[in-house]
Every structure is written in structure tokens, then in C-alpha cells.
Tab-separated table of C-alpha atoms and ligand atoms in Angstrom:
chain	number	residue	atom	x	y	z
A	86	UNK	CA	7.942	25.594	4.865
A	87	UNK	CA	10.866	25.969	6.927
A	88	UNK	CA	12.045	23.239	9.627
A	89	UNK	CA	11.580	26.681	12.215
A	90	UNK	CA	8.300	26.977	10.992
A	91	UNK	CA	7.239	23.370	11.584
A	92	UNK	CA	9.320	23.323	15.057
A	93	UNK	CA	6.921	26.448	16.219
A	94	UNK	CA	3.990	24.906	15.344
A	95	UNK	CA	4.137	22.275	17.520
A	96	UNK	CA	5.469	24.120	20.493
A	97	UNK	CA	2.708	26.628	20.385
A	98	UNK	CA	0.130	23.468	19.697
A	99	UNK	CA	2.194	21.787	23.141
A	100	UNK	CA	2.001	24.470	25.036
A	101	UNK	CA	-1.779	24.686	24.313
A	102	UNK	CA	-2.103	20.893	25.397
A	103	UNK	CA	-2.309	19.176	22.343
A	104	UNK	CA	-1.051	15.565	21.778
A	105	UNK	CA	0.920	15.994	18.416
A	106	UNK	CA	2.550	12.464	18.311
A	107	UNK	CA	-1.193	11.199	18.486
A	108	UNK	CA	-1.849	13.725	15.663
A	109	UNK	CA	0.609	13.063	13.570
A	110	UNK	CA	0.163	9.341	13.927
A	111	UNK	CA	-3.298	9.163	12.654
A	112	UNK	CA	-2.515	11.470	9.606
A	113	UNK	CA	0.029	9.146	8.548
A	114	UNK	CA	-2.114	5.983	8.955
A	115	UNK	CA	-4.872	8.004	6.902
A	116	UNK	CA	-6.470	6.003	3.877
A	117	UNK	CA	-7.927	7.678	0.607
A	118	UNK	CA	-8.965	5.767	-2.297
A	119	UNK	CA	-9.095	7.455	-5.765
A	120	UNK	CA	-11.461	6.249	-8.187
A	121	UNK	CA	-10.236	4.972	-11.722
A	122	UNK	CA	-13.034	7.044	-13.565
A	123	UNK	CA	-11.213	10.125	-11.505
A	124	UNK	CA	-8.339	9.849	-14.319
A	125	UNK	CA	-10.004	9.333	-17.786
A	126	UNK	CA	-11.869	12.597	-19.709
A	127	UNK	CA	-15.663	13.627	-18.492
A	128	UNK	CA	-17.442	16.258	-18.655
A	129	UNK	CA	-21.332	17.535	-18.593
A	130	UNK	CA	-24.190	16.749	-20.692
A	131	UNK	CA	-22.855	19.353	-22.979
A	132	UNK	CA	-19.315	18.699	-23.821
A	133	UNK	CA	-16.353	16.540	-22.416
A	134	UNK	CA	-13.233	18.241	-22.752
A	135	UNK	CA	-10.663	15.825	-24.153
A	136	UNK	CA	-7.158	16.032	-22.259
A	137	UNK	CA	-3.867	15.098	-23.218
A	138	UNK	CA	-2.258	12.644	-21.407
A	139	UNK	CA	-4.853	10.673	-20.122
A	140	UNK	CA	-5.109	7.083	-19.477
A	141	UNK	CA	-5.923	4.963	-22.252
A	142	UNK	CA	-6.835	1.995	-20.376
A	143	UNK	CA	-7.186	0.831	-16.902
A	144	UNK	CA	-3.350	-0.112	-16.188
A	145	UNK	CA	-2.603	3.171	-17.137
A	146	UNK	CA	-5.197	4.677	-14.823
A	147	UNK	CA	-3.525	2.651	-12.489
A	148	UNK	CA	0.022	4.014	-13.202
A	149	UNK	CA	-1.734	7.621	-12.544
A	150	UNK	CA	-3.703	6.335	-9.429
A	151	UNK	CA	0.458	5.346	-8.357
A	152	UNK	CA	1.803	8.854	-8.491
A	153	UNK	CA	-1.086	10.306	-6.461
A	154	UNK	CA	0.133	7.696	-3.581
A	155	UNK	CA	4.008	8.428	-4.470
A	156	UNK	CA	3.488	11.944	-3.453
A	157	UNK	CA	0.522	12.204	-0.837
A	158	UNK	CA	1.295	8.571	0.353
A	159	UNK	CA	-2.319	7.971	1.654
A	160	UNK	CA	-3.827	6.724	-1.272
A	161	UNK	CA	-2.717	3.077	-1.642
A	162	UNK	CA	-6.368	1.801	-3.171
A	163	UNK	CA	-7.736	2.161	-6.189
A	164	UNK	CA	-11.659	1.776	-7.130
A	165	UNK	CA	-12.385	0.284	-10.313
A	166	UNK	CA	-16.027	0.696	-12.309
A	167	UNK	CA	-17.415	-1.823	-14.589
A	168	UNK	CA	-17.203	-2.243	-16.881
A	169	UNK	CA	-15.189	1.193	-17.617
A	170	UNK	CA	-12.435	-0.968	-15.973
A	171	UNK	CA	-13.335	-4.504	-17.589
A	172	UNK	CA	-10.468	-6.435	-18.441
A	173	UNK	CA	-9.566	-10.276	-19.874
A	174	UNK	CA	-7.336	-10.782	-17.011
A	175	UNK	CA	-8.091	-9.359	-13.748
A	176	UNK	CA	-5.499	-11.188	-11.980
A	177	UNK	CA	-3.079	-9.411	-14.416
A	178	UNK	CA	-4.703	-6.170	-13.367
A	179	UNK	CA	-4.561	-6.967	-9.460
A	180	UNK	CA	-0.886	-7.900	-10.386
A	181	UNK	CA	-0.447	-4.311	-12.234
A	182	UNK	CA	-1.554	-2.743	-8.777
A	183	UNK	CA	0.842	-4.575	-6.846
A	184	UNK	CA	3.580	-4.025	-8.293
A	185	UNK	CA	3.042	-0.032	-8.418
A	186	UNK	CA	2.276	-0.453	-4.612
A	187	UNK	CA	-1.002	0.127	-4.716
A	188	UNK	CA	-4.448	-2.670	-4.183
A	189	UNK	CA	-8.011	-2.974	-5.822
A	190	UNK	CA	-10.561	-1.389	-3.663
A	191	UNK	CA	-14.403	-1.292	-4.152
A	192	UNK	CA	-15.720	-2.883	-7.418
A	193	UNK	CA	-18.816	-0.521	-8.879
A	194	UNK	CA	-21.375	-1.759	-10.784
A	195	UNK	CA	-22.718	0.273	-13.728
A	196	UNK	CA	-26.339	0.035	-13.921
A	197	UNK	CA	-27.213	3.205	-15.825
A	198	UNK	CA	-24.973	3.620	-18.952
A	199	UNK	CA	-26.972	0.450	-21.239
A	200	UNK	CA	-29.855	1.171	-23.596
A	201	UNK	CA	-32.069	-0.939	-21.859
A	202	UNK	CA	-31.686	0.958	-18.418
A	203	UNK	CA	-34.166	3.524	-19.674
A	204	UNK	CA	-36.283	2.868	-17.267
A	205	UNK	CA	-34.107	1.498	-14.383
A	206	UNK	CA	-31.922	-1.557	-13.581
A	207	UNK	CA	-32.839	-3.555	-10.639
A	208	UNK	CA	-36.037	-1.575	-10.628
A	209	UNK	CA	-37.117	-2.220	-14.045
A	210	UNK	CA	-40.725	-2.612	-14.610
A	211	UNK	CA	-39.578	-5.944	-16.876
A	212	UNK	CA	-38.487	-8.718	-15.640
A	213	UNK	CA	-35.470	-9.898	-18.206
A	214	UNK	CA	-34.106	-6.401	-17.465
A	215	UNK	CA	-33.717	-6.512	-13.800
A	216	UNK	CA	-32.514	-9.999	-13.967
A	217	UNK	CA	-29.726	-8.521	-16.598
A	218	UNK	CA	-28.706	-5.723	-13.673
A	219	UNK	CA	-28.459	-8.971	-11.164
A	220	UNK	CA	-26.539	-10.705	-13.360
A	221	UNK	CA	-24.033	-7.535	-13.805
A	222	UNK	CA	-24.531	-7.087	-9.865
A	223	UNK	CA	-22.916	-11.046	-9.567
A	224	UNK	CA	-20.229	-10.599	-11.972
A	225	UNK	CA	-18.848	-7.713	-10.006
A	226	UNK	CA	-18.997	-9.838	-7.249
A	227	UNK	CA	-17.294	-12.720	-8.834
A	228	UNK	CA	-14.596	-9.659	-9.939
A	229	UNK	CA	-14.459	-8.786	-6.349
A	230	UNK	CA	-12.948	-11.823	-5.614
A	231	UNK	CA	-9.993	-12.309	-8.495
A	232	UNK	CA	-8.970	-8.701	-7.545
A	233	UNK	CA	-9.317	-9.308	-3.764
A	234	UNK	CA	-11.358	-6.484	-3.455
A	235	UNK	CA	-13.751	-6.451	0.074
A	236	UNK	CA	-15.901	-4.026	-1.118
A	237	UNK	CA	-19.189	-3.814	-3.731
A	238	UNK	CA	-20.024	-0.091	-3.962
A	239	UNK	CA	-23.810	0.200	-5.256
A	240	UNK	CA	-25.182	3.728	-6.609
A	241	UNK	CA	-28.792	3.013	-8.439
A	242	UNK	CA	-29.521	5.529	-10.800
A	243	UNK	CA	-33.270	4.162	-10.881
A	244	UNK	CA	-35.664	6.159	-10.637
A	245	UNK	CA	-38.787	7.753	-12.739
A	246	UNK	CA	-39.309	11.070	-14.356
A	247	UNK	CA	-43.522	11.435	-14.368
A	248	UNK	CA	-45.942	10.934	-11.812
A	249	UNK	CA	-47.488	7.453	-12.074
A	250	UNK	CA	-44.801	6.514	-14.434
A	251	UNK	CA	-44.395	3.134	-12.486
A	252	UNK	CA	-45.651	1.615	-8.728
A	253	UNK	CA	-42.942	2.955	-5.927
A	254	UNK	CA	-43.732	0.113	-3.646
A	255	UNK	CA	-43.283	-2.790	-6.697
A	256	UNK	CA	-39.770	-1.032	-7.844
A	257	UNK	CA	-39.068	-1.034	-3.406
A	258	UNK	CA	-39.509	-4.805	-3.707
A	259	UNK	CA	-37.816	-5.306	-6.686
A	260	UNK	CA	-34.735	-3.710	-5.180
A	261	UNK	CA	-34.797	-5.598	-1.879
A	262	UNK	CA	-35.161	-8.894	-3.764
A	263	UNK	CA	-31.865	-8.145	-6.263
A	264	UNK	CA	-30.249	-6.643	-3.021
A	265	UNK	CA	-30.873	-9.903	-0.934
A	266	UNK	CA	-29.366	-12.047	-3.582
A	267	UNK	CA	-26.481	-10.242	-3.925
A	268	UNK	CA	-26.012	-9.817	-0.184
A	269	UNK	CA	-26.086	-14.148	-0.081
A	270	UNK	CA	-23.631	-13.510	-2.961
A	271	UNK	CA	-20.531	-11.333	-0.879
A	272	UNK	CA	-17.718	-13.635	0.036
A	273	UNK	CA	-17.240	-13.978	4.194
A	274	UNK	CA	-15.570	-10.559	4.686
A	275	UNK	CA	-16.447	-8.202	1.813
A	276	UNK	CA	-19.524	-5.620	2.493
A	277	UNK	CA	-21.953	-3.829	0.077
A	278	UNK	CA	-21.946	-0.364	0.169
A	279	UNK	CA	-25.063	1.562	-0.959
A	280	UNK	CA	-25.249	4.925	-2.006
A	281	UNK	CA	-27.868	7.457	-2.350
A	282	UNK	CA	-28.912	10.160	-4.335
A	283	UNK	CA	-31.963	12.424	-4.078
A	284	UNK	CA	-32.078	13.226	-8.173
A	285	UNK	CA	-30.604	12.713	-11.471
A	286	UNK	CA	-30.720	11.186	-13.794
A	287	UNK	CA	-34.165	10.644	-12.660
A	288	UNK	CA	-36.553	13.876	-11.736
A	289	UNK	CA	-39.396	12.611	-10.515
A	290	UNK	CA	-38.146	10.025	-7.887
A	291	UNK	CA	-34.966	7.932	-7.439
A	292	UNK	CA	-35.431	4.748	-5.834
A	293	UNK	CA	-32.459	4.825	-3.675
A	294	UNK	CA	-33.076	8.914	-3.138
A	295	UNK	CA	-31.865	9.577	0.467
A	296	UNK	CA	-29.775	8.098	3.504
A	297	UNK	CA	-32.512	6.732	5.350
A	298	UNK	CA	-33.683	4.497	2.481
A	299	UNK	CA	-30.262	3.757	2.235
A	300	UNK	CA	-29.756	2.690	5.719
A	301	UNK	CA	-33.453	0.955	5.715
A	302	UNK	CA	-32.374	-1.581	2.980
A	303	UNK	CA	-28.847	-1.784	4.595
A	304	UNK	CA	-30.477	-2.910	8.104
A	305	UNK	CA	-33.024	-5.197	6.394
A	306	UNK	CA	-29.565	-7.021	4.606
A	307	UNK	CA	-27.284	-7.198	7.582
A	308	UNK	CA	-24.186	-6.366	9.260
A	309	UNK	CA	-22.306	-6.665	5.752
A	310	UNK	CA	-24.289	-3.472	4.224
A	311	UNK	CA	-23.463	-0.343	5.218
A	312	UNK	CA	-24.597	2.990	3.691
A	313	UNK	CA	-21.998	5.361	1.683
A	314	UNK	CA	-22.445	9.006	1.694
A	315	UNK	CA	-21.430	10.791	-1.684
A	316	UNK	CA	-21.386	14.541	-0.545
A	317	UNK	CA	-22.744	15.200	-4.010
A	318	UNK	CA	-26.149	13.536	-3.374
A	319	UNK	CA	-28.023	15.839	-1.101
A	320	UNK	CA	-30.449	18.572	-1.030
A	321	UNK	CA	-29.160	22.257	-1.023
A	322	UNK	CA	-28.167	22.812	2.392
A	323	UNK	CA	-28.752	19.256	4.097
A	324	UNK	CA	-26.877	19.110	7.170
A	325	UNK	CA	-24.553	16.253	6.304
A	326	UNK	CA	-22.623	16.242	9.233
A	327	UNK	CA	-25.765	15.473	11.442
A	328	UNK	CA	-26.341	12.286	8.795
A	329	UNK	CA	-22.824	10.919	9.098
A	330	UNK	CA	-23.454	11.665	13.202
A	331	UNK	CA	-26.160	9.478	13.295
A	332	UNK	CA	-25.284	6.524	10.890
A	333	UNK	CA	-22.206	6.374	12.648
A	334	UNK	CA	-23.950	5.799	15.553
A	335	UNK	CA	-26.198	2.924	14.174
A	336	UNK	CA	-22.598	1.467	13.157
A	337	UNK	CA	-24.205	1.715	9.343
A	338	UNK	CA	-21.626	4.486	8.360
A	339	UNK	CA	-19.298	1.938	5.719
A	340	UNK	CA	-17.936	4.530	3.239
A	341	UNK	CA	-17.561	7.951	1.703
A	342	UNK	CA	-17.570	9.652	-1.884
A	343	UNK	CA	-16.091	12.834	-1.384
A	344	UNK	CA	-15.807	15.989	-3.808
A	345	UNK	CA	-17.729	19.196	-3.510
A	346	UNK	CA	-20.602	20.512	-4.709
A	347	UNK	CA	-22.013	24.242	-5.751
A	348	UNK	CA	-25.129	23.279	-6.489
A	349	UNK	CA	-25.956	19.493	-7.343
A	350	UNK	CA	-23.753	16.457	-7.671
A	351	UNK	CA	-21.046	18.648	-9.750
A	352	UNK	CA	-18.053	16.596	-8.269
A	353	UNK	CA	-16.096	19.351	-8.116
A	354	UNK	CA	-12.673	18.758	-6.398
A	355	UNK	CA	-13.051	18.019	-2.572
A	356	UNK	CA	-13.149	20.947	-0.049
A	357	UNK	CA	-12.890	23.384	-3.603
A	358	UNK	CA	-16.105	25.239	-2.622
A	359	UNK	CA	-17.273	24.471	1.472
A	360	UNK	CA	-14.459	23.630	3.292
A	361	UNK	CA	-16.199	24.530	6.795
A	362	UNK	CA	-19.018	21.950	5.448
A	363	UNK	CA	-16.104	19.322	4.953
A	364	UNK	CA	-14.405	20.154	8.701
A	365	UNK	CA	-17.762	19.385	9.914
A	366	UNK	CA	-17.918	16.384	9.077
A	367	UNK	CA	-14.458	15.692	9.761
A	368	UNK	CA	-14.948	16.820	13.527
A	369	UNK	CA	-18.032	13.880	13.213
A	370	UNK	CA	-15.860	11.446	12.177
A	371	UNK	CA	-12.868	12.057	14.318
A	372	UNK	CA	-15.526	12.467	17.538
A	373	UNK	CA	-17.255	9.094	16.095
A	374	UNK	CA	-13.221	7.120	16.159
A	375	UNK	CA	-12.681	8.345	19.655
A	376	UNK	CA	-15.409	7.066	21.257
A	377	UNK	CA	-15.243	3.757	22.650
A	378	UNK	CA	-19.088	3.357	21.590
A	379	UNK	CA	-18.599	3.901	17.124
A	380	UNK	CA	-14.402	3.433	17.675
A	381	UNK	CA	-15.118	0.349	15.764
A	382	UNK	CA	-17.540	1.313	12.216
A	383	UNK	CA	-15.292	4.643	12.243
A	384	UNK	CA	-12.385	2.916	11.958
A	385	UNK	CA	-13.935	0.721	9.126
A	386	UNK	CA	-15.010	3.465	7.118
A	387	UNK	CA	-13.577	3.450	3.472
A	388	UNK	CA	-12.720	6.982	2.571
A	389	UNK	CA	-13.041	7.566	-1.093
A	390	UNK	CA	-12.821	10.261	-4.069
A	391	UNK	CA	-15.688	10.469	-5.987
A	392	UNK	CA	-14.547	13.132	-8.928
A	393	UNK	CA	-15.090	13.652	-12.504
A	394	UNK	CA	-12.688	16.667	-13.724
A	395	UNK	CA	-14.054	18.335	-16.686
A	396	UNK	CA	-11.836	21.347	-17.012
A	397	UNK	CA	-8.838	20.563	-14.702
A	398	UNK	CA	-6.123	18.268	-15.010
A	399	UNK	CA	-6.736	14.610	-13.748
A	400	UNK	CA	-3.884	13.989	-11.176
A	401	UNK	CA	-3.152	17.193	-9.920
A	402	UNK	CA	-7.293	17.514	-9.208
A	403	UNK	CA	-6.988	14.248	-7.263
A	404	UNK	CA	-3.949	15.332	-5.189
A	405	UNK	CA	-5.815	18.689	-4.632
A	406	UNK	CA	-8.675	16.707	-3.156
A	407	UNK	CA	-6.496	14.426	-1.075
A	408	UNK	CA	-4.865	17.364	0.311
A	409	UNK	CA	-7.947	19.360	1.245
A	410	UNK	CA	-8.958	16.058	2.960
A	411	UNK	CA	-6.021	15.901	5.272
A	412	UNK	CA	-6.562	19.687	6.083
A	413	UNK	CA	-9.676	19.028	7.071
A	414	UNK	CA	-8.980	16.029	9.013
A	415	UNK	CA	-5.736	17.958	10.813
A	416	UNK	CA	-8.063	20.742	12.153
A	417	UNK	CA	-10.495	18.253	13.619
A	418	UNK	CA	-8.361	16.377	15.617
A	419	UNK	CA	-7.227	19.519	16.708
A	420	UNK	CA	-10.413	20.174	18.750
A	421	UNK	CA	-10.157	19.949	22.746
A	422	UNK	CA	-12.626	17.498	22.855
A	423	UNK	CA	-12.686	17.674	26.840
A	424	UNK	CA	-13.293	21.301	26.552
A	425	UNK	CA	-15.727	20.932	24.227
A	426	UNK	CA	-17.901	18.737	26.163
A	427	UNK	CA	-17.473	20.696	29.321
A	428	UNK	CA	-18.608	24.028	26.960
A	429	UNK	CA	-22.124	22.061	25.765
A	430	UNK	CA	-22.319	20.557	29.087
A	431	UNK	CA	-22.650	24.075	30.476
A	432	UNK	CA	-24.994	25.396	27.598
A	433	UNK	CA	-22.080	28.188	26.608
A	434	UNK	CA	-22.881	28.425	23.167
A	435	UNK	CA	-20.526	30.912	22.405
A	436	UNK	CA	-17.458	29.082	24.065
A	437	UNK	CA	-18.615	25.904	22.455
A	438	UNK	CA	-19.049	27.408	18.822
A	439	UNK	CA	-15.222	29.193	19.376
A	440	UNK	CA	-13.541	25.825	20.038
A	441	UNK	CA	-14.208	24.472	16.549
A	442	UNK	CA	-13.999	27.966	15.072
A	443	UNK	CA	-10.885	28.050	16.438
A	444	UNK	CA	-9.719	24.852	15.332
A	445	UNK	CA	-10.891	25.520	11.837
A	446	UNK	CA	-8.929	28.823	12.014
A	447	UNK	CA	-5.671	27.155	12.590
A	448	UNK	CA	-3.289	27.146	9.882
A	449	UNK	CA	-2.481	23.284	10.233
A	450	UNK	CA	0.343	23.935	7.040
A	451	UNK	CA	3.339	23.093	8.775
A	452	UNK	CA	1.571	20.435	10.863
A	453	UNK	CA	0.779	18.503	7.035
A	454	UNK	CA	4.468	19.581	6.007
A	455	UNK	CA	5.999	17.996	9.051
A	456	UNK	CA	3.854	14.865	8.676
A	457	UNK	CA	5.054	14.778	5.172
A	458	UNK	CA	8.399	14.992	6.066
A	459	UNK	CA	8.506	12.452	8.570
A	460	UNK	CA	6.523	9.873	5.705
A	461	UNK	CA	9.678	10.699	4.007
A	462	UNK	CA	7.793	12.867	1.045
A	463	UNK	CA	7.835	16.560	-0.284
A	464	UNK	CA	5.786	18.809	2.018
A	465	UNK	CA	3.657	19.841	-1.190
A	466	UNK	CA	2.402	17.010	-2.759
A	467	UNK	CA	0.717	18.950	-5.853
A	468	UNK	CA	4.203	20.663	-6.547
A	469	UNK	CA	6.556	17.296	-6.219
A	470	UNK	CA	4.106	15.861	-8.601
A	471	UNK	CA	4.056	19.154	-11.160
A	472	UNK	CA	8.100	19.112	-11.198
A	473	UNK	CA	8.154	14.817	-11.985
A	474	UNK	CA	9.237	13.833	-14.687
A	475	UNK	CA	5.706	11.426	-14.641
A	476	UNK	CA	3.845	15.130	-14.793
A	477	UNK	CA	5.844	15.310	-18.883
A	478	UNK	CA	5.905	11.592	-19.990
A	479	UNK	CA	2.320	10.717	-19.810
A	480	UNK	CA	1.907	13.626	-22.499
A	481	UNK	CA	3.205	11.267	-25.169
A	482	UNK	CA	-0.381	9.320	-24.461
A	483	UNK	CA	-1.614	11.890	-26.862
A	484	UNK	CA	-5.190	12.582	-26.808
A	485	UNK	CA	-8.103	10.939	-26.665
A	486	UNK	CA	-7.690	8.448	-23.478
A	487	UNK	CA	-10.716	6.671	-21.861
A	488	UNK	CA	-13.478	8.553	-21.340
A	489	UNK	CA	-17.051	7.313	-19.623
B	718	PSV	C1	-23.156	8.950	-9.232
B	718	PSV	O1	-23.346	10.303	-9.328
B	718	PSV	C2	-21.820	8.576	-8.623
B	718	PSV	O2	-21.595	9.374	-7.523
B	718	PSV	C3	-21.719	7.132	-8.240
B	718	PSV	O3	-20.891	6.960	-7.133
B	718	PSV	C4	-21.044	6.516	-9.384
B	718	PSV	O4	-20.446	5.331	-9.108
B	718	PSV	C5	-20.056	7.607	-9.723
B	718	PSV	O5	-20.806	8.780	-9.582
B	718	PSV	C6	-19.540	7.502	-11.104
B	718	PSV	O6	-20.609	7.487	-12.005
B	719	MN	MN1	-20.532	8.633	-5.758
């Protein structure tokens, strides 16, 4: 990308009566957390695909987390899942992250990887087993504070497989009973975050299945829960954008997972496979932070990467994501929101529908480039990082890093 290149750009964006400084700003003060399980070896069901190179403990996924925010420098927080991440010294941890520049953000519970968890956590029909899950629920809270985390991210993989396997209102009040003690649990200014997901591994129901039982429990706990959408977790064709509209709205909106999906929750890179769907909700998120009315829960939303790279290579598939992110963010605050309103205000469905088209159509390249250069990094991210040194050293890990 040439300096001429970048210079055009924003004259013909000028000319058109765009406020580019504002742009820009808000790109740069963009926040993306990457997710510690996002760096060690996954895969399906069927095979994990072991890597070389790849973390063999959690200070080392930090060390990768650190060169994702050295080149894209919007990803300064890292989330941690326990007890993939579980270490003796979680100050020394905290410490690690400091002093690569980076901070501890949500803490996640794992509630479906222990033999006992057969038949759910928190919704277990027996009592010593849900009161196991609390007691894992508390200790990630007590974590939360020695890394000075403010976040508890919460994805149930409860659920049952058969028709009258077990009573859907008991396992309701079993969750709202765990879920109020940990709520009493959070310190002052740390939230709970709960996520959905309509199936798997369960396949008859999940107990925490869609957004609205997600936001039901998160109203019932208080201002300090707030749902999380994980663009992973929703039926084929679900209008997602509509469902970040609206919890926005309610000021329940508190975080995001993103990646992509084909045709479940395949956490495929972010924006690899619908990047309209991902603009769409960008456009609802940039609408929700410039009105007055949801300035504030938009502005408090924690944007995370939720990925688990079976055949591609860790880092670069994170900066992939982070870029596709900002693409999609550029091109919605490119929007003429005025115009826009005036266009639905006048029922001109065609005008209306061209003004995001439009947007979406813009090659917003040399808008990210310019950014970049003005953050004082390489305009492509995923090519500073291939040609680092980093990129050859971590090879010497060998193979066989953490896995989960
Ligand atoms: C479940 O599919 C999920 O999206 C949850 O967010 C977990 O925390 C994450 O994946 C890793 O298992
Ligand atoms: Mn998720």
C-alpha cells in the first residue's frame, strides 16, 4: 500500500462527507481479546492435528497471545480457561502478561471435560456433582481476582440427549441456584458473562440453548450479568444481527465470541466464510455506540476470539481473525448514518439497502493500512508476523504443545 494510495482514500472518503479522524480514532482504540485455548493443538472428534511450535504451557501461550498484539496492536487481553490454564502461581502468570504488555481477561470455567459431567455440571441430576461444578465456578472466581481479571465467562455444556432423560424445569432451578451464588460471589466490578448454545455436546436439549434463556437468567441475576454471543451457537440462518440489536438495547449485550461458522459451531477463523453476516453485526454495534440511548453497554462490550484451529497455523489464524474484525468494523462506521435514517424514514428500500451495500463494497485497505501506520505498525499484520524472527524460534518448541 502506497502512502498515494492511502492519501486518495481519504480524500475521496472527505469529499463524500465522511469524518476520517473520528474513524480512524475508534479503530485504534479497538479491543480484541484472543483466547489462550486459540494457541494450543485441537481438532474434531476425529483427529487433532499436532503442530509444531505450539505452546507448551500457558506462559508460552502468553508469549504467542504477545506477538498477535505486537503486530495488530488491538489485542492487549488474553482469556485464560481452567483449568487448561491452571497454574501454582497466578500472580506469576498475571506478572508474565505484564511484562509482554499484555493483561488477563475473562476467566472460563470448564464444566464439561470431567468424567463425572456425563450428565451435566450445574445441572446434574446429583447433588455432590453440581456442588463440585460450584465449587470449580468459585475457584475461578477466587482466580479472577489474583489475575485481576473483571470478567467470569460461563458456557454450560449441560444438556440431555433423550426425551425424558431428566426434568427441564428441576435442571432450570438448579442452574439459577449455582448462578445466584456465584453472582453473590463476583468482586464489586467484575460481571458474569453467559453464553449460549442451541446443541452439542448435548442433542436433545441444552440447558443454556439460546439468547433469550441467556438473557432471562442474566436479568433474574442483575446488572453484573450480561449475555455473550458466540457466533458459533446458533441455528442455520438465525439472524444474529437482530439478537445483538435487541440485547443491546436491554443494555444485556456484555461480550462476544467471534469465529465463523459453515455449518455448526466449527470455529472457523472469523469473517473466513460470511463476512456480510459479520458487517451486519458490526453496523449493530457501531449504530448501538452512537446512540446516546446503548452508548454506554456498547462501549462495555468485551470483544473476544473464540477459535480452535485444527488445520491452520495458531497465530497467523488469530491475526487473520483480528484483521477480518477490523474490516468489518471499518466498513460500518463508514455508513451515513443520517442518510440512512432519512432512507427508512421515507420507506426507500432500495436507497436504504444501497447505503450499507455500499459501505460493505468499499475497499477500506488503505483506510486499515493508514491506521496501522499511524499506531506505528506494518500495514499487514499477518505478513510482519510471517517475516519475525518469533514466526522461526517458536519451532524449536518441537511438537506436541498443549492441547485441550
Ligand atoms: C463452546 O463451544 C465454546 O464456545 C465456549 O465458549 C468455550 O469456552 C469454548 O468454546 C472453548 O471450549
Ligand atoms: Mn464460545
Amino acid at each position: 500500500m502506497t502512502q498515494d494510495q492511502m492519501s486518495l482514500w481519504v480524500k475521496v472518503q472527505e469529499e463524500k462527507g465522511l469524518d476520517v479522524e473520528k474513524v480512524k480514532s475508534r479503530l485504534k482504540n479497538m479491543e480484541i481479546e484472543t483466547p489462550s485455548w486459540g494457541y494450543g493443538d485441537s481438532g474434531t472428534r476425529f483427529k487433532v492435528f499436532k503442530q509444531q511450535g505450539v505452546p507448551r504451557n500457558p506462559y508460552e501461550k502468553l508469549e504467542d497471545a504477545a506477538e498477535v498484539h505486537k503486530v495488530t496492536g488491538v489485542c492487549p487481553s488474553v482469556a485464560v480457561h481452567i483449568p487448561w490454564d491452571k497454574v501454582d502461581d497466578y500472580n506469576a502468570l498475571k506478572k508474565h502478561a505484564q511484562d509482554l504488555g499484555l493483561r488477563i481477561g475473562a476467566v472460563n470455567p470448564n464444566l464439561f471435560q470431567d468424567d463425572e459431567y456425563a450428565l451435566g455440571s450445574l445441572c446434574h441430576p446429583r447433588r455432590e456433582v453440581r456442588e463440585k461444578a460450584l465449587v470449580h465456578m468459585l475457584e475461578c472466581v477466587e482466580i479472577m481476582g489474583k489475575v485481576d481479571s473483571d470478567s467470569l465467562s460461563l458456557w454450560l455444556a449441560d444438556g440431555t440427549n433423550y426425551p425424558g432423560q431428566d426434568d427441564f424445569r428441576k435442571r432450570k432451578h438448579f442452574l439459577m441456584d449455582a448462578l445466584t451464588q456465584v453472582y453473590e460471589a463476583l468482586p464489586e466490578d467484575a460481571r458474569i458473562l453467559i453464553e449460549y448454545k442451541m446443541f452439542e455436546p448435548a442433542f436433545y436439549h441444552t440447558d443454556l440453548a439460546d439468547w433469550g434463556m441467556a438473557y432471562n437468567y442474566s436479568l433474574k441475576l442483575g446488572d453484573k450479568a450480561q449475555v455473550l454471543v458466540d457466533l458459533g451457537h446458533h441455528a442455520q440462518g438465525t439472524n444474529v444481527a437482530h439478537i445483538v440489536a435487541t440485547l443491546l438495547d436491554e443494555g444485556k449485550l456484555g461480550g462476544f465470541h467471534f469465529n465463523n461458522r459453515k455449518y455448526a459451531d466449527d470455529d472457523l477463523m472469523v469473517g473466513a466464510i460470511d463476512p456480510y453476516e459479520l458487517f451486519q453485526i458490526a453496523l449493530e454495534l457501531v449504530a448501538g455506540e452512537q446512540d446516546p440511548a446503548t452508548a454506554d453497554c456498547a462501549q462495555n462490550i468485551s470483544y473476544m476470539i473464540d477459535q480452535s484451529h485444527c488445520i491452520e497455523p495458531k497465530i497467523p489464524a488469530m491475526i487473520r481473525s483480528v484483521m477480518n474484525i477490523q474490516t468489518a468494523f471499518a466498513k460500518a462506521l463508514l455508513v451515513p448514518r443520517e442518510e440512512l435514517k432519512l432512507a427508512q424514514e421515507a420507506g426507500d428500500v432500495i436507497r436504504a439497502e444501497g447505503i450499507v451495500r455500499e459501505a460493505f463494497e468499499t475497499d477500506v485497505r488503505p483506510l486499515l493500512a493508514l491506521v496501522r501506520q499511524e499506531m506505528g505498525l506494518q500495514p499487514d499484520p499477518l505478513k510482519a508476523y510471517l517475516e519475525s524472527p518469533y514466526s522461526r524460534k517458536i519451532l524449536a518448541r518441537g511438537i506436541g504443545g498443549q492441547s485441550w
